[in-house]
mmCIF file of C-alpha atoms and ligand atoms in Angstrom:
data_model
loop_
_atom_site.group_PDB
_atom_site.id
_atom_site.type_symbol
_atom_site.label_atom_id
_atom_site.label_comp_id
_atom_site.label_asym_id
_atom_site.label_seq_id
_atom_site.Cartn_x
_atom_site.Cartn_y
_atom_site.Cartn_z
ATOM 1 C CA MET I 1 0.000 0.000 0.000
ATOM 2 C CA ASN I 2 1.286 3.436 -0.856
ATOM 3 C CA ARG I 3 1.478 5.321 2.418
ATOM 4 C CA VAL I 4 1.163 9.093 2.622
ATOM 5 C CA SER I 5 3.696 10.888 4.777
ATOM 6 C CA THR I 6 2.591 14.035 6.586
ATOM 7 C CA GLN I 7 4.150 16.397 9.087
ATOM 8 C CA THR I 8 2.357 17.889 12.048
ATOM 9 C CA SER I 9 1.617 21.477 11.057
ATOM 10 C CA PRO I 10 3.610 24.017 13.040
ATOM 11 C CA VAL I 11 1.660 26.169 15.450
ATOM 12 C CA SER I 12 1.192 29.716 14.223
ATOM 13 C CA THR I 13 -0.374 32.402 16.365
ATOM 14 C CA SER I 14 -1.116 34.639 13.393
ATOM 15 C CA THR I 15 -4.275 32.781 12.486
ATOM 16 C CA MET I 16 -5.754 32.713 15.990
ATOM 17 C CA ASN I 17 -9.407 33.683 16.046
ATOM 18 C CA LYS I 18 -12.284 33.570 18.502
ATOM 19 C CA LEU I 19 -12.490 29.780 18.917
ATOM 20 C CA SER I 20 -9.110 28.555 17.685
ATOM 21 C CA THR I 21 -7.122 26.274 19.895
ATOM 22 C CA HIS I 22 -3.831 24.435 20.063
ATOM 23 C CA TYR I 23 -3.790 20.812 21.026
ATOM 24 C CA MET I 24 -0.448 18.984 21.337
ATOM 25 C CA GLY I 25 1.031 21.019 18.501
ATOM 26 C CA LEU I 26 -2.025 20.774 16.244
ATOM 27 C CA GLU I 27 -3.788 23.973 15.311
ATOM 28 C CA LEU I 28 -7.565 23.531 15.545
ATOM 29 C CA ALA I 29 -10.367 25.826 14.414
ATOM 30 C CA HIS I 30 -12.145 25.344 17.751
ATOM 31 C CA PRO I 31 -11.790 23.142 20.827
ATOM 32 C CA ILE I 32 -14.493 20.492 20.253
ATOM 33 C CA VAL I 33 -13.163 17.131 19.085
ATOM 34 C CA ALA I 34 -15.035 13.932 18.187
ATOM 35 C CA SER I 35 -13.604 11.265 20.505
ATOM 36 C CA ALA I 36 -13.107 7.639 19.513
ATOM 37 C CA SER I 37 -16.434 6.029 18.634
ATOM 38 C CA PRO I 38 -18.125 3.912 15.973
ATOM 39 C CA LEU I 39 -19.213 7.151 14.283
ATOM 40 C CA ALA I 40 -15.709 7.328 12.806
ATOM 41 C CA LYS I 41 -15.388 3.674 11.897
ATOM 42 C CA ASN I 42 -15.337 4.381 8.169
ATOM 43 C CA LEU I 43 -14.593 7.224 5.781
ATOM 44 C CA HIS I 44 -18.267 8.011 5.336
ATOM 45 C CA GLY I 45 -18.676 8.553 9.098
ATOM 46 C CA VAL I 46 -15.483 10.594 9.389
ATOM 47 C CA LEU I 47 -16.576 12.868 6.531
ATOM 48 C CA ALA I 48 -19.959 13.313 8.242
ATOM 49 C CA LEU I 49 -18.216 14.362 11.460
ATOM 50 C CA GLU I 50 -16.040 16.813 9.566
ATOM 51 C CA ARG I 51 -19.044 18.264 7.726
ATOM 52 C CA ALA I 52 -20.811 18.609 11.074
ATOM 53 C CA GLY I 53 -17.898 20.743 12.270
ATOM 54 C CA ALA I 54 -15.622 18.533 14.411
ATOM 55 C CA ALA I 55 -12.291 20.313 14.937
ATOM 56 C CA ALA I 56 -10.411 16.997 14.904
ATOM 57 C CA ILE I 57 -11.486 13.381 14.789
ATOM 58 C CA VAL I 58 -10.189 10.466 16.850
ATOM 59 C CA LEU I 59 -10.623 7.143 15.062
ATOM 60 C CA PRO I 60 -11.937 4.111 16.965
ATOM 61 C CA SER I 61 -9.169 2.109 18.622
ATOM 62 C CA LEU I 62 -7.289 -0.784 17.187
ATOM 63 C CA PHE I 63 -6.947 -3.110 20.187
ATOM 64 C CA GLU I 64 -3.773 -4.915 21.214
ATOM 65 C CA GLU I 65 -5.782 -8.155 21.333
ATOM 66 C CA GLN I 66 -6.994 -7.670 17.737
ATOM 67 C CA PHE I 67 -3.442 -7.020 16.626
ATOM 68 C CA ASN I 68 -2.067 -10.084 18.444
ATOM 69 C CA GLU I 69 -4.789 -12.375 17.119
ATOM 70 C CA GLU I 70 -4.030 -11.213 13.621
ATOM 71 C CA GLN I 71 -0.304 -11.774 14.076
ATOM 72 C CA ALA I 72 -0.955 -15.252 15.522
ATOM 73 C CA ALA I 73 -3.164 -16.166 12.565
ATOM 74 C CA LEU I 74 -0.525 -14.925 10.148
ATOM 75 C CA SER I 75 2.296 -16.852 11.788
ATOM 76 C CA GLN I 76 0.075 -19.943 11.925
ATOM 77 C CA LEU I 77 -0.388 -19.459 8.220
ATOM 78 C CA SER I 78 3.325 -19.335 7.508
ATOM 79 C CA ASP I 79 4.044 -22.371 9.760
ATOM 80 C CA ASP I 80 1.370 -24.478 8.172
ATOM 81 C CA THR I 81 1.293 -23.330 4.592
ATOM 82 C CA PHE I 82 3.336 -26.265 3.347
ATOM 83 C CA ALA I 83 2.481 -28.731 6.079
ATOM 84 C CA SER I 84 -1.273 -28.601 6.253
ATOM 85 C CA ALA I 85 -3.742 -30.172 3.913
ATOM 86 C CA GLU I 86 -6.095 -27.364 4.909
ATOM 87 C CA THR I 87 -3.972 -24.555 3.643
ATOM 88 C CA GLY I 88 -6.964 -23.053 1.899
ATOM 89 C CA ALA I 89 -8.702 -22.525 5.223
ATOM 90 C CA TYR I 90 -5.736 -20.527 6.539
ATOM 91 C CA PHE I 91 -5.751 -18.399 3.445
ATOM 92 C CA ASN I 92 -9.298 -17.457 4.316
ATOM 93 C CA ILE I 93 -8.253 -16.549 7.863
ATOM 94 C CA ASP I 94 -5.360 -14.602 6.466
ATOM 95 C CA HIS I 95 -7.637 -12.622 4.243
ATOM 96 C CA ALA I 96 -10.154 -11.916 7.009
ATOM 97 C CA TYR I 97 -7.547 -10.878 9.573
ATOM 98 C CA GLN I 98 -5.475 -8.905 7.116
ATOM 99 C CA ASN I 99 -8.449 -6.629 7.025
ATOM 100 C CA THR I 100 -7.927 -5.416 10.575
ATOM 101 C CA GLN I 101 -4.503 -3.803 10.326
ATOM 102 C CA GLU I 102 -4.642 -3.063 6.624
ATOM 103 C CA SER I 103 -8.107 -1.580 6.747
ATOM 104 C CA TYR I 104 -7.171 0.579 9.723
ATOM 105 C CA LEU I 105 -4.205 1.993 7.827
ATOM 106 C CA GLN I 106 -6.337 2.413 4.712
ATOM 107 C CA LEU I 107 -8.923 4.316 6.770
ATOM 108 C CA ILE I 108 -6.216 6.658 8.061
ATOM 109 C CA GLU I 109 -4.892 7.237 4.549
ATOM 110 C CA ASP I 110 -8.338 7.906 3.131
ATOM 111 C CA CYS I 111 -9.279 10.248 5.965
ATOM 112 C CA VAL I 112 -6.038 12.200 5.745
ATOM 113 C CA GLN I 113 -6.428 12.590 2.002
ATOM 114 C CA ARG I 114 -10.074 13.669 2.164
ATOM 115 C CA CYS I 115 -10.277 15.675 5.418
ATOM 116 C CA GLU I 116 -8.981 19.107 6.305
ATOM 117 C CA VAL I 117 -9.185 18.484 10.036
ATOM 118 C CA PRO I 118 -6.517 16.499 11.890
ATOM 119 C CA ILE I 119 -7.034 12.742 12.134
ATOM 120 C CA ILE I 120 -5.924 11.163 15.392
ATOM 121 C CA ALA I 121 -5.438 7.387 15.341
ATOM 122 C CA SER I 122 -6.055 5.345 18.476
ATOM 123 C CA LEU I 123 -4.365 2.264 19.886
ATOM 124 C CA ASN I 124 -5.802 0.488 22.894
ATOM 125 C CA GLY I 125 -3.643 -1.836 24.947
ATOM 126 C CA CYS I 126 -1.119 -1.933 27.738
ATOM 127 C CA SER I 127 1.755 -4.363 27.244
ATOM 128 C CA PRO I 128 5.147 -3.159 26.026
ATOM 129 C CA SER I 129 5.334 -5.760 23.244
ATOM 130 C CA GLY I 130 5.568 -5.930 19.462
ATOM 131 C CA TRP I 131 2.111 -4.512 18.800
ATOM 132 C CA LEU I 132 3.486 -1.049 19.605
ATOM 133 C CA ASP I 133 5.450 -1.219 16.333
ATOM 134 C CA PHE I 134 2.141 -0.733 14.562
ATOM 135 C CA SER I 135 2.372 2.905 15.663
ATOM 136 C CA GLN I 136 5.036 3.370 12.982
ATOM 137 C CA ALA I 137 2.659 2.186 10.266
ATOM 138 C CA ILE I 138 0.035 4.553 11.692
ATOM 139 C CA GLU I 139 2.459 7.458 11.414
ATOM 140 C CA ALA I 140 3.461 6.425 7.894
ATOM 141 C CA ALA I 141 -0.227 6.273 6.905
ATOM 142 C CA GLY I 142 -0.460 9.966 7.726
ATOM 143 C CA ALA I 143 -2.198 10.199 11.108
ATOM 144 C CA GLN I 144 -1.448 13.607 12.613
ATOM 145 C CA ALA I 145 -1.335 12.217 16.164
ATOM 146 C CA LEU I 146 -1.797 9.004 18.112
ATOM 147 C CA GLU I 147 -3.976 8.449 21.171
ATOM 148 C CA LEU I 148 -3.001 5.519 23.383
ATOM 149 C CA ASN I 149 -5.740 4.135 25.624
ATOM 150 C CA VAL I 150 -4.254 2.015 28.385
ATOM 151 C CA TYR I 151 -7.280 0.471 30.051
ATOM 152 C CA SER I 152 -6.108 -2.283 32.362
ATOM 153 C CA ILE I 153 -7.183 -3.695 35.726
ATOM 154 C CA PRO I 154 -4.266 -4.343 38.124
ATOM 155 C CA LYS I 155 -5.329 -7.843 39.150
ATOM 156 C CA ASP I 156 -1.929 -8.843 40.541
ATOM 157 C CA PHE I 157 -2.155 -7.774 44.171
ATOM 158 C CA ASN I 158 1.602 -8.221 44.539
ATOM 159 C CA GLN I 159 2.317 -5.416 42.106
ATOM 160 C CA SER I 160 2.819 -2.027 43.747
ATOM 161 C CA ALA I 161 1.434 1.274 42.508
ATOM 162 C CA GLU I 162 5.028 2.400 41.947
ATOM 163 C CA SER I 163 5.787 -0.474 39.604
ATOM 164 C CA ILE I 164 2.500 -0.052 37.671
ATOM 165 C CA GLU I 165 3.304 3.615 37.084
ATOM 166 C CA ALA I 166 6.934 2.871 36.188
ATOM 167 C CA GLU I 167 5.849 0.266 33.622
ATOM 168 C CA LEU I 168 3.350 2.613 32.006
ATOM 169 C CA CYS I 169 5.825 5.460 31.879
ATOM 170 C CA ALA I 170 8.432 3.155 30.289
ATOM 171 C CA LEU I 171 5.845 1.968 27.736
ATOM 172 C CA LEU I 172 5.141 5.548 26.726
ATOM 173 C CA GLN I 173 8.835 6.360 26.481
ATOM 174 C CA THR I 174 9.276 3.337 24.209
ATOM 175 C CA LEU I 175 6.401 4.538 22.057
ATOM 176 C CA LYS I 176 7.873 8.054 21.940
ATOM 177 C CA GLN I 177 11.085 6.646 20.511
ATOM 178 C CA LYS I 178 9.211 4.856 17.756
ATOM 179 C CA ILE I 179 7.258 7.759 16.254
ATOM 180 C CA ASN I 180 7.503 11.501 15.714
ATOM 181 C CA ILE I 181 3.819 12.439 15.740
ATOM 182 C CA PRO I 182 2.358 13.707 19.041
ATOM 183 C CA ILE I 183 1.143 11.093 21.524
ATOM 184 C CA ALA I 184 -1.854 11.518 23.823
ATOM 185 C CA LEU I 185 -2.417 9.157 26.746
ATOM 186 C CA LYS I 186 -6.076 8.417 27.436
ATOM 187 C CA THR I 187 -5.911 7.479 31.069
ATOM 188 C CA SER I 188 -8.005 6.739 34.118
ATOM 189 C CA ALA I 189 -7.885 8.773 37.321
ATOM 190 C CA PHE I 190 -7.330 5.665 39.418
ATOM 191 C CA TYR I 191 -3.732 6.113 40.419
ATOM 192 C CA THR I 192 -2.658 6.380 44.038
ATOM 193 C CA SER I 193 -1.560 9.938 43.419
ATOM 194 C CA PHE I 194 -2.733 10.976 39.980
ATOM 195 C CA GLY I 195 -0.946 14.338 40.089
ATOM 196 C CA HIS I 196 2.354 12.666 40.912
ATOM 197 C CA PHE I 197 1.881 10.193 38.073
ATOM 198 C CA ALA I 198 1.154 13.074 35.682
ATOM 199 C CA LYS I 199 4.314 14.836 36.895
ATOM 200 C CA ARG I 200 6.311 11.693 36.262
ATOM 201 C CA LEU I 201 5.025 11.562 32.663
ATOM 202 C CA ASP I 202 5.825 15.237 32.237
ATOM 203 C CA ASP I 203 9.341 14.921 33.676
ATOM 204 C CA ALA I 204 10.015 11.992 31.329
ATOM 205 C CA LYS I 205 8.547 13.956 28.378
ATOM 206 C CA ALA I 206 6.604 10.769 27.711
ATOM 207 C CA VAL I 207 3.378 12.335 26.386
ATOM 208 C CA ASP I 208 2.175 15.373 24.456
ATOM 209 C CA ALA I 209 -1.322 15.286 25.960
ATOM 210 C CA LEU I 210 -3.415 13.621 28.628
ATOM 211 C CA VAL I 211 -7.004 12.700 27.754
ATOM 212 C CA MET I 212 -8.954 12.735 31.017
ATOM 213 C CA PHE I 213 -10.564 10.384 31.769
ATOM 214 C CA ASN I 214 -11.222 7.025 30.279
ATOM 215 C CA ARG I 215 -14.753 5.910 31.067
ATOM 216 C CA PHE I 216 -15.023 2.339 32.320
ATOM 217 C CA TYR I 217 -17.770 -0.153 31.773
ATOM 218 C CA GLN I 218 -17.661 -2.170 34.976
ATOM 219 C CA PRO I 219 -19.763 -5.313 35.151
ATOM 220 C CA ASP I 220 -23.117 -5.415 36.921
ATOM 221 C CA PHE I 221 -24.980 -8.302 38.596
ATOM 222 C CA ASP I 222 -28.409 -9.556 37.572
ATOM 223 C CA ILE I 223 -29.855 -10.713 40.897
ATOM 224 C CA ASN I 224 -32.657 -12.675 39.203
ATOM 225 C CA THR I 225 -30.545 -14.787 36.882
ATOM 226 C CA LEU I 226 -27.395 -14.625 39.036
ATOM 227 C CA GLN I 227 -25.443 -13.614 35.952
ATOM 228 C CA ILE I 228 -22.594 -11.141 35.727
ATOM 229 C CA THR I 229 -23.740 -8.744 33.051
ATOM 230 C CA ARG I 230 -22.419 -5.826 31.042
ATOM 231 C CA GLU I 231 -24.180 -3.014 29.299
ATOM 232 C CA LEU I 232 -22.831 0.121 27.693
ATOM 233 C CA LYS I 233 -24.721 3.168 28.891
ATOM 234 C CA LEU I 234 -24.006 6.547 27.370
ATOM 235 C CA SER I 235 -22.677 9.194 29.753
ATOM 236 C CA HIS I 236 -24.493 12.042 31.480
ATOM 237 C CA ALA I 237 -23.368 15.499 32.484
ATOM 238 C CA GLN I 238 -22.911 14.632 36.194
ATOM 239 C CA GLU I 239 -19.959 12.458 35.186
ATOM 240 C CA LEU I 240 -17.943 15.518 34.262
ATOM 241 C CA ARG I 241 -16.985 16.386 37.831
ATOM 242 C CA LEU I 242 -14.024 14.028 38.254
ATOM 243 C CA PRO I 243 -12.244 15.109 35.051
ATOM 244 C CA LEU I 244 -13.287 18.710 35.708
ATOM 245 C CA THR I 245 -11.632 18.667 39.129
ATOM 246 C CA TRP I 246 -8.371 17.200 37.887
ATOM 247 C CA ILE I 247 -8.167 19.420 34.826
ATOM 248 C CA GLY I 248 -8.831 22.397 37.109
ATOM 249 C CA MET I 249 -5.963 21.318 39.359
ATOM 250 C CA MET I 250 -3.543 20.501 36.543
ATOM 251 C CA TYR I 251 -4.013 23.591 34.368
ATOM 252 C CA GLN I 252 -0.669 25.353 33.795
ATOM 253 C CA ARG I 253 1.228 22.783 35.831
ATOM 254 C CA PHE I 254 2.643 20.672 33.014
ATOM 255 C CA GLY I 255 4.116 20.904 29.529
ATOM 256 C CA PHE I 256 1.542 18.641 27.867
ATOM 257 C CA SER I 257 -1.935 19.517 26.596
ATOM 258 C CA LEU I 258 -5.105 18.646 28.500
ATOM 259 C CA ALA I 259 -8.076 17.032 26.760
ATOM 260 C CA ALA I 260 -11.374 16.529 28.564
ATOM 261 C CA THR I 261 -13.508 13.493 27.869
ATOM 262 C CA THR I 262 -16.713 12.266 29.563
ATOM 263 C CA GLY I 263 -20.036 13.869 30.306
ATOM 264 C CA VAL I 264 -20.480 16.464 27.559
ATOM 265 C CA GLU I 265 -24.235 16.640 27.101
ATOM 266 C CA SER I 266 -24.497 20.249 25.968
ATOM 267 C CA SER I 267 -22.337 23.315 25.363
ATOM 268 C CA ASP I 268 -22.534 24.040 29.121
ATOM 269 C CA GLU I 269 -20.155 21.144 29.758
ATOM 270 C CA VAL I 270 -17.860 22.340 26.970
ATOM 271 C CA VAL I 271 -17.699 25.751 28.653
ATOM 272 C CA LYS I 272 -17.058 24.206 32.088
ATOM 273 C CA TYR I 273 -14.172 22.081 30.848
ATOM 274 C CA LEU I 274 -12.589 25.104 29.148
ATOM 275 C CA LEU I 275 -13.021 27.176 32.322
ATOM 276 C CA ALA I 276 -11.162 24.397 34.159
ATOM 277 C CA GLY I 277 -8.325 24.683 31.626
ATOM 278 C CA ALA I 278 -8.864 22.004 28.979
ATOM 279 C CA ASP I 279 -7.209 22.658 25.624
ATOM 280 C CA VAL I 280 -9.848 20.574 23.875
ATOM 281 C CA VAL I 281 -13.143 18.997 24.863
ATOM 282 C CA MET I 282 -14.079 15.628 23.398
ATOM 283 C CA THR I 283 -17.521 14.179 22.862
ATOM 284 C CA THR I 284 -18.989 10.807 21.966
ATOM 285 C CA SER I 285 -22.233 10.099 23.877
ATOM 286 C CA ALA I 286 -23.877 13.363 22.794
ATOM 287 C CA LEU I 287 -23.062 12.656 19.144
ATOM 288 C CA LEU I 288 -24.350 9.084 19.424
ATOM 289 C CA ARG I 289 -27.574 10.394 21.010
ATOM 290 C CA HIS I 290 -28.258 13.300 18.661
ATOM 291 C CA GLY I 291 -26.175 12.520 15.556
ATOM 292 C CA PRO I 292 -23.017 14.230 14.239
ATOM 293 C CA ALA I 293 -24.904 17.469 13.425
ATOM 294 C CA TYR I 294 -25.103 18.109 17.184
ATOM 295 C CA MET I 295 -21.451 19.173 16.956
ATOM 296 C CA GLN I 296 -22.668 22.429 15.397
ATOM 297 C CA LYS I 297 -24.942 23.088 18.394
ATOM 298 C CA LEU I 298 -22.068 22.552 20.814
ATOM 299 C CA LYS I 299 -19.908 24.968 18.856
ATOM 300 C CA GLN I 300 -22.642 27.594 18.555
ATOM 301 C CA GLY I 301 -23.432 27.277 22.260
ATOM 302 C CA LEU I 302 -19.786 27.922 23.127
ATOM 303 C CA SER I 303 -19.645 30.927 20.815
ATOM 304 C CA ASP I 304 -22.866 32.372 22.271
ATOM 305 C CA TRP I 305 -21.593 31.889 25.828
ATOM 306 C CA LEU I 306 -18.369 33.754 25.001
ATOM 307 C CA ASP I 307 -20.431 36.656 23.605
ATOM 308 C CA SER I 308 -22.744 36.694 26.605
ATOM 309 C CA LYS I 309 -19.799 36.972 29.013
ATOM 310 C CA GLY I 310 -17.811 39.428 26.918
ATOM 311 C CA TYR I 311 -14.904 37.095 26.168
ATOM 312 C CA GLU I 312 -13.326 37.705 22.773
ATOM 313 C CA THR I 313 -11.556 34.359 22.540
ATOM 314 C CA VAL I 314 -11.551 30.885 24.022
ATOM 315 C CA ALA I 315 -7.961 31.569 25.011
ATOM 316 C CA GLY I 316 -9.218 34.447 27.155
ATOM 317 C CA MET I 317 -11.538 32.296 29.254
ATOM 318 C CA ARG I 318 -9.498 29.098 29.376
ATOM 319 C CA GLY I 319 -8.570 28.153 32.929
ATOM 320 C CA ALA I 320 -10.504 31.064 34.497
ATOM 321 C CA LEU I 321 -11.850 28.718 37.206
ATOM 322 C CA SER I 322 -8.709 26.572 37.554
ATOM 323 C CA LEU I 323 -6.807 26.167 40.794
ATOM 324 C CA ALA I 324 -3.961 28.235 39.316
ATOM 325 C CA ARG I 325 -6.316 31.199 38.829
ATOM 326 C CA CYS I 326 -8.362 30.634 42.003
ATOM 327 C CA PRO I 327 -5.702 29.497 44.501
ATOM 328 C CA GLN I 328 -7.707 30.641 47.525
ATOM 329 C CA ASN I 329 -10.920 28.954 46.445
ATOM 330 C CA ASP I 330 -11.541 26.120 48.881
ATOM 331 C CA ASN I 331 -13.645 24.160 46.404
ATOM 332 C CA TYR I 332 -10.435 22.401 45.345
ATOM 333 C CA GLN I 333 -9.599 21.639 49.006
ATOM 334 C CA ARG I 334 -10.767 19.243 51.683
ATOM 335 C CA ALA I 335 -12.832 22.061 53.144
ATOM 336 C CA GLN I 336 -15.346 21.831 50.292
ATOM 337 C CA TYR I 337 -15.955 18.176 51.166
ATOM 338 C CA ILE I 338 -16.792 18.941 54.776
ATOM 339 C CA GLU I 339 -18.887 21.997 53.952
ATOM 340 C CA THR I 340 -20.771 20.180 51.168
ATOM 341 C CA LEU I 341 -21.727 17.375 53.550
ATOM 342 C CA GLN I 342 -22.678 19.743 56.350
ATOM 343 C CA ALA I 343 -24.693 22.037 54.076
ATOM 344 C CA TYR I 344 -26.896 19.250 52.689
ATOM 345 C CA ASP I 345 -30.504 20.110 53.506
ATOM 346 C CA PHE I 346 -31.982 16.650 54.121
ATOM 347 C CA GLY I 347 -35.207 18.236 55.386
ATOM 348 C CA ALA I 348 -36.018 19.162 51.764
ATOM 349 C CA ASN I 349 -36.643 15.473 51.021
ATOM 350 C CA PHE I 350 -39.427 15.268 53.594
ATOM 351 C CA ARG I 351 -41.307 18.517 53.011
HETATM 352 C C1 FMN C 401 -19.922 2.967 21.561
HETATM 353 C C2 FMN C 401 -18.628 3.549 22.059
HETATM 354 C C3 FMN C 401 -17.423 3.159 21.486
HETATM 355 C C4 FMN C 401 -16.217 3.673 21.957
HETATM 356 N N1 FMN C 401 -15.040 3.272 21.376
HETATM 357 C C5 FMN C 401 -13.853 3.726 21.875
HETATM 358 C C6 FMN C 401 -12.630 3.316 21.317
HETATM 359 O O1 FMN C 401 -12.559 2.549 20.348
HETATM 360 N N2 FMN C 401 -11.485 3.789 21.879
HETATM 361 C C7 FMN C 401 -11.487 4.663 22.945
HETATM 362 O O2 FMN C 401 -10.418 5.072 23.396
HETATM 363 N N3 FMN C 401 -12.646 5.095 23.463
HETATM 364 C C8 FMN C 401 -13.817 4.648 22.965
HETATM 365 N N4 FMN C 401 -15.006 5.084 23.507
HETATM 366 C C9 FMN C 401 -14.962 6.056 24.624
HETATM 367 C C10 FMN C 401 -15.231 7.475 24.091
HETATM 368 O O3 FMN C 401 -14.215 7.878 23.187
HETATM 369 C C11 FMN C 401 -15.309 8.500 25.238
HETATM 370 O O4 FMN C 401 -14.040 8.644 25.860
HETATM 371 C C12 FMN C 401 -16.317 8.110 26.314
HETATM 372 O O5 FMN C 401 -17.547 7.691 25.729
HETATM 373 C C13 FMN C 401 -16.596 9.309 27.234
HETATM 374 O O6 FMN C 401 -17.026 10.421 26.502
HETATM 375 P P1 FMN C 401 -18.594 10.833 26.417
HETATM 376 O O7 FMN C 401 -19.045 11.075 27.804
HETATM 377 O O8 FMN C 401 -18.602 12.073 25.555
HETATM 378 O O9 FMN C 401 -19.301 9.684 25.805
HETATM 379 C C14 FMN C 401 -16.216 4.601 23.038
HETATM 380 C C15 FMN C 401 -17.436 5.005 23.590
HETATM 381 C C16 FMN C 401 -18.631 4.498 23.128
HETATM 382 C C17 FMN C 401 -19.915 4.956 23.761
#
């Protein structure tokens, strides 16, 4: 396949306008990005998101497990090609699996050729093995950046928090050495000291952005059938508070960009995340609920809010409610926890 090589466009301040934003070296027309979802699973969907006004588009993830299965099927094919009477069957597997990696790269190429907005590829996995080499093919296919989603459950109770963080940091440093496009880490908040972990990544120059936070789909129990179940529910606005708090505390503390993900239901949440200090705000659930055209509503809502408050640019309001700008505000402190509990008016439930 003929791969297209692209460079990340240099940041220029001359073209800054009301909504424009910089995200890990990419210059975006505004701060609202379509996060990884099935809406971008093919060129048709990506073009629809671009038409609807997404400032950048994250492609759905290629999973480490998918990659490894494909590699296993391919090596099985080469081991057995001359030995097995059923070679034809392996050729079928080969063809089917080849689709995964090849079609992902083809999607990147097609999107980069057809879209004006940056295309961010996504890998999802956590072991520091050969699958990371696929990042080089992603870069060669023309993706302007790579998002790495590292969802993993630390099931080994002998492994310390320190060693989990060290392993992840080393994985990102390995990835950094492989490619030249910017790398965003889509992470969870569940680290013993998330701020310290972020500082470690920053000190190691291991990432260009943090995407905060990964939303998990924990299992549930059906108490009638005694089954362990799973169901994907789209997010709601209340879920924004955890990422909002951390973005608010991390604004202007580190060299990497901050992307907010989870809980954008309307432009109000976009505004809140920007007030906390996010460089970009990502959305999936809202677009799945209302369709890609909802992107335009989010953008218009942000623009109207800026006008209503007299801000000329997004840059002017970014971080206005962050800890850096409101150091005395005890809402980022333990005091808010105590006061919130004590101020709860339980009598209202019984009136
Ligand atoms: C159906 C669906 C598919 C998703 N696929 C991916 C994926 O492939 N990779 C990924 O990193 N996140 C994926 N996500 C997570 C979203 O990108 C996003 O981070 C999450 O839904 C929280 O944002 P939201 O509150 O705007 O939905 C998916 C979410 C949904 C609902």
